[in-house]
XYZ file of N, CA and C in Angstrom:
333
model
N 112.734 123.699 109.077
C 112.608 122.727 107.996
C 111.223 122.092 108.057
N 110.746 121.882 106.815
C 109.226 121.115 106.949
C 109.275 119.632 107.628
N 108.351 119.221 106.991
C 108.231 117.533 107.691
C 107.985 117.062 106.223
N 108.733 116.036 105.633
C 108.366 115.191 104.771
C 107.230 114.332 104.752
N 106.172 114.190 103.736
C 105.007 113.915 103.921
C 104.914 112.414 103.118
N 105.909 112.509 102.527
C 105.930 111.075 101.117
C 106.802 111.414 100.742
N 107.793 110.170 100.543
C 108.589 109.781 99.575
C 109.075 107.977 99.165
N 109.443 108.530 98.145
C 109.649 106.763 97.084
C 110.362 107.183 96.068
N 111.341 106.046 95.325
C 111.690 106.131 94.130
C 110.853 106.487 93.211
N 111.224 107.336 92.328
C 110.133 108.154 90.778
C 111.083 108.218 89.971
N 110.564 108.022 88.812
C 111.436 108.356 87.504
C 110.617 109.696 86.901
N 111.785 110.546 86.348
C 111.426 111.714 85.957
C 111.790 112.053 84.677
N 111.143 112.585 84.113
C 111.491 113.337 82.617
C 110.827 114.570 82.607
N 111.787 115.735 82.642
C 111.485 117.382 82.492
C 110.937 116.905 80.695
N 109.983 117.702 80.128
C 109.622 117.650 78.631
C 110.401 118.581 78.275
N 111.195 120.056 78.731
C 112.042 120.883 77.999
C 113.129 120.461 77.759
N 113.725 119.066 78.343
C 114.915 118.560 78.057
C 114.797 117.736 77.471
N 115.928 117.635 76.494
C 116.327 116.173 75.525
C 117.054 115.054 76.647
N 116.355 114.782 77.791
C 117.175 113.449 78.827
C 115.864 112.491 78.762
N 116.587 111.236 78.977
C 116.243 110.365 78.971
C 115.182 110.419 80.668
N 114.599 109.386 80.878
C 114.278 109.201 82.049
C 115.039 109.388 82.910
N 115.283 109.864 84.710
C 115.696 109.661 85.180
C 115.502 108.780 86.767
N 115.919 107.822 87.343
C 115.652 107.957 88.525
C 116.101 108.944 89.705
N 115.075 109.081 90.849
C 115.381 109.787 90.952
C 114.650 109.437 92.667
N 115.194 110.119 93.893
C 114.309 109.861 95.108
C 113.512 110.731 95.598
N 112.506 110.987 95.370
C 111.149 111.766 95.411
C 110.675 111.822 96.843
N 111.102 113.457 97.544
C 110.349 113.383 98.461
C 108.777 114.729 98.567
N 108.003 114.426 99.312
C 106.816 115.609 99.424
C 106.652 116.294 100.469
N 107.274 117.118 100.725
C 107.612 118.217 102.241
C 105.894 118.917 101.986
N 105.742 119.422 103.518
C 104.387 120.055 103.812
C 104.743 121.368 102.360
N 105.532 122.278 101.888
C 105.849 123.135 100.949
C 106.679 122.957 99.962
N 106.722 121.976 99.768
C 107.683 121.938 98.448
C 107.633 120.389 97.974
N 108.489 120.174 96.423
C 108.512 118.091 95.956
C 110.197 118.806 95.975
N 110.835 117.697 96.179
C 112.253 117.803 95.971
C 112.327 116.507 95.088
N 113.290 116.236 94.663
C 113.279 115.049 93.299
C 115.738 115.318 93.733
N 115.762 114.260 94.462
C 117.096 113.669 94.668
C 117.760 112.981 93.330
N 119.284 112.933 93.675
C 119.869 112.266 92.953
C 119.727 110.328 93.580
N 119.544 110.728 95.444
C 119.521 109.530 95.735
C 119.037 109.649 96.739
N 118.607 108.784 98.060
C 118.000 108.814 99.304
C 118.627 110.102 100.192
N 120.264 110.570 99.799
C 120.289 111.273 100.291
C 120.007 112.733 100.539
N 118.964 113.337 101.033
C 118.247 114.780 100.968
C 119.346 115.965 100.460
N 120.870 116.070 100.673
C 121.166 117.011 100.671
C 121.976 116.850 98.844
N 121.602 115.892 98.032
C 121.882 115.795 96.895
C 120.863 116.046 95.483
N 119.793 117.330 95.996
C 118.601 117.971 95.426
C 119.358 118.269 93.449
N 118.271 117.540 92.893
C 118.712 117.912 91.543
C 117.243 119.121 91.357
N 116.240 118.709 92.036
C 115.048 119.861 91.429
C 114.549 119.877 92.656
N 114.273 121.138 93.176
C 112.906 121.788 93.987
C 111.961 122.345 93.571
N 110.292 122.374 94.072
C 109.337 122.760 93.037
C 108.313 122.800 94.493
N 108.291 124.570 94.608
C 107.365 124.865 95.844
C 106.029 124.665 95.355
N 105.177 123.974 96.423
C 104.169 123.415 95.918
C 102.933 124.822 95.368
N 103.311 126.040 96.008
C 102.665 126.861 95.139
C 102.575 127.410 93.967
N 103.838 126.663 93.126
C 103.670 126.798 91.711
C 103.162 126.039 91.176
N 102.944 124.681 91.687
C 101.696 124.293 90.736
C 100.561 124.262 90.734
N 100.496 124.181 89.477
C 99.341 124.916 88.878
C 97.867 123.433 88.601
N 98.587 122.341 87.990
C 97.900 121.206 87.340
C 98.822 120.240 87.437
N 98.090 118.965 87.703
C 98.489 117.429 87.767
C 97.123 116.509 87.005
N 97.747 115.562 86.367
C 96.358 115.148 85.396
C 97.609 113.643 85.191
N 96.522 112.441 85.121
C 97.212 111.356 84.632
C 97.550 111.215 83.581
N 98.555 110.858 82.834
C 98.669 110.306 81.385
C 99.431 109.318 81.257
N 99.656 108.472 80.173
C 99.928 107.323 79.581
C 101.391 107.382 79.022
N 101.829 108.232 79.353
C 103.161 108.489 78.498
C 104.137 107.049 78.690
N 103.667 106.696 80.517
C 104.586 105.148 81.155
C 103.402 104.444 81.839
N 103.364 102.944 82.075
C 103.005 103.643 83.112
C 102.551 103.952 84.828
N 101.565 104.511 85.225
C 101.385 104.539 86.590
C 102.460 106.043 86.739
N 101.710 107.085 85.110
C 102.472 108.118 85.490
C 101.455 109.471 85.274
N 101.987 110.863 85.811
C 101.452 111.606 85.547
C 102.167 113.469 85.242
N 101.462 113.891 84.561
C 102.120 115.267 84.075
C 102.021 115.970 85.269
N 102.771 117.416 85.571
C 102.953 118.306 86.959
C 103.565 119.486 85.764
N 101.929 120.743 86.038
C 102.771 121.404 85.578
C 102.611 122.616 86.654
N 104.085 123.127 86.497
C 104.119 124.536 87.934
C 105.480 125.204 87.223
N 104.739 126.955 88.007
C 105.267 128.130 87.431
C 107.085 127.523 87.702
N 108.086 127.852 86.073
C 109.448 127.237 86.680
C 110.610 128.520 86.639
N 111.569 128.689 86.415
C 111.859 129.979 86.447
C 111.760 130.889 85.867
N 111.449 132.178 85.989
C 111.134 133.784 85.293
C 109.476 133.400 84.781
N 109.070 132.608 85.745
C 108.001 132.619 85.450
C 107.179 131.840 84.661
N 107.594 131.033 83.713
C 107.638 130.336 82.590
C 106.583 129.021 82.697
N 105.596 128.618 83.013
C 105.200 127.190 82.784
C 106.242 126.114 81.972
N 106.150 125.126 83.190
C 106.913 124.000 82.786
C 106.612 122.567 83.666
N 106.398 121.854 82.394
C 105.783 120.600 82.821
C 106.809 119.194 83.125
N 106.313 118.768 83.984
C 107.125 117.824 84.428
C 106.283 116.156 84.567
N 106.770 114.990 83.854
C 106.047 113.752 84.131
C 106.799 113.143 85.108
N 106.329 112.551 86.235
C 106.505 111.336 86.855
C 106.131 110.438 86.916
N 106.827 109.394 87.440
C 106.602 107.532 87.216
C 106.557 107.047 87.897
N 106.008 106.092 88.334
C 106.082 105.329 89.587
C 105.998 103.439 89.634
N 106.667 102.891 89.939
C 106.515 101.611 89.847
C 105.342 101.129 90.195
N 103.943 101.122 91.023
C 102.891 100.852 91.448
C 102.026 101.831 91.109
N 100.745 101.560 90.774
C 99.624 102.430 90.473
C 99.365 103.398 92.082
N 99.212 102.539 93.006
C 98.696 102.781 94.399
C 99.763 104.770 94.659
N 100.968 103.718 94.535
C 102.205 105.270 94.857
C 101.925 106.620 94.120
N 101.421 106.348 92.702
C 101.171 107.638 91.992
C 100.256 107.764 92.654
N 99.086 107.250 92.559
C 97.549 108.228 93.283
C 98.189 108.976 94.512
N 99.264 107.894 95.499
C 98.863 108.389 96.718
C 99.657 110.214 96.350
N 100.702 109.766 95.762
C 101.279 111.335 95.540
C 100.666 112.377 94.611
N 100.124 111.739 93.663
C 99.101 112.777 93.139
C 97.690 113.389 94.384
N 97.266 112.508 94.977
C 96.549 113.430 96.337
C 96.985 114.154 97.457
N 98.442 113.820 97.372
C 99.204 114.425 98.070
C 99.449 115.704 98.042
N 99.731 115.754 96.421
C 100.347 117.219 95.670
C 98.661 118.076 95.633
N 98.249 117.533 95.704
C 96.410 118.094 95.336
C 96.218 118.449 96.981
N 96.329 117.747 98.066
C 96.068 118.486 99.058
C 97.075 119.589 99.396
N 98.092 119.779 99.379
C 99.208 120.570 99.935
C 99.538 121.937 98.860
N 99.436 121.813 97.173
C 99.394 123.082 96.909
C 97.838 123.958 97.135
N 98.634 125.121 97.431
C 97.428 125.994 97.567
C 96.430 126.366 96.311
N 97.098 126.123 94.900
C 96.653 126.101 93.787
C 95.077 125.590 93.760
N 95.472 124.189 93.732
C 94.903 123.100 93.414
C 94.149 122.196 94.152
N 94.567 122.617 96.132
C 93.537 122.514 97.222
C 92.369 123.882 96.532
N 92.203 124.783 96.328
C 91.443 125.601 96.434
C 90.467 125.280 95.238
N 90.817 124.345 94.796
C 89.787 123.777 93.289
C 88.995 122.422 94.045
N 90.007 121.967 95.097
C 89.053 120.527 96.039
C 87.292 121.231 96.274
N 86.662 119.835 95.808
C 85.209 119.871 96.636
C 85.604 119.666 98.106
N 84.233 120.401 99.212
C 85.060 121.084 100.447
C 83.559 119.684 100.717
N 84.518 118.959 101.923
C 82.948 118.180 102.454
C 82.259 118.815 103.333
């Protein structure tokens, strides 16, 4: 099993679905985001290996939120927004998701 790297409450909205926001408990494993029904890990509503994504970019939709989009099944691009109650929590997980997929580390300036 990995090591969880971050997690916090996030509210989520898939854009292919007609649902409302959801909460949801957001954790960031060294390979993968899991997105809970609740603190407890083994109640996974979405997994999303961090090598499918592709792009993370801020937007205004809420806020202190941002779009995630990564390959979802049969291949398909599919975008996902998250929310976060504090500005600080999104950055930190948006650098999070930016260091750990292989995507989107490989686009980092190297110091």
């Amino acid at each position: 099993m990995s090591l969880a790297v971050r997690s916090s409450y996030v509210y989520q909205y898939t854009s292919n679905l007609l649902t409302p926001w959801k909460k949801r408990h957001g954790i960031i494993y060294e390979d993968k985001i899991n997105l809970n029904k609740s603190d407890d890990p083994s109640k996974v509503v979405l997994s999303i290996p961090l090598k499918d994504v592709s792009s993370i970019r801020r937007t205004e939709q809420k806020p202190y939120c941002f779009e995630m989009k990564y390959s979802g099944e049969k291949g398909s691009e599919t975008s996902l927004l998250l929310s976060f109650g504090q500005e600080h929590d999104m950055f930190n997980w948006m650098d999070s998701i930016e260091k750990l997929s292989p995507q989107l580390c490989a686009s980092l300036p190297k110091d």
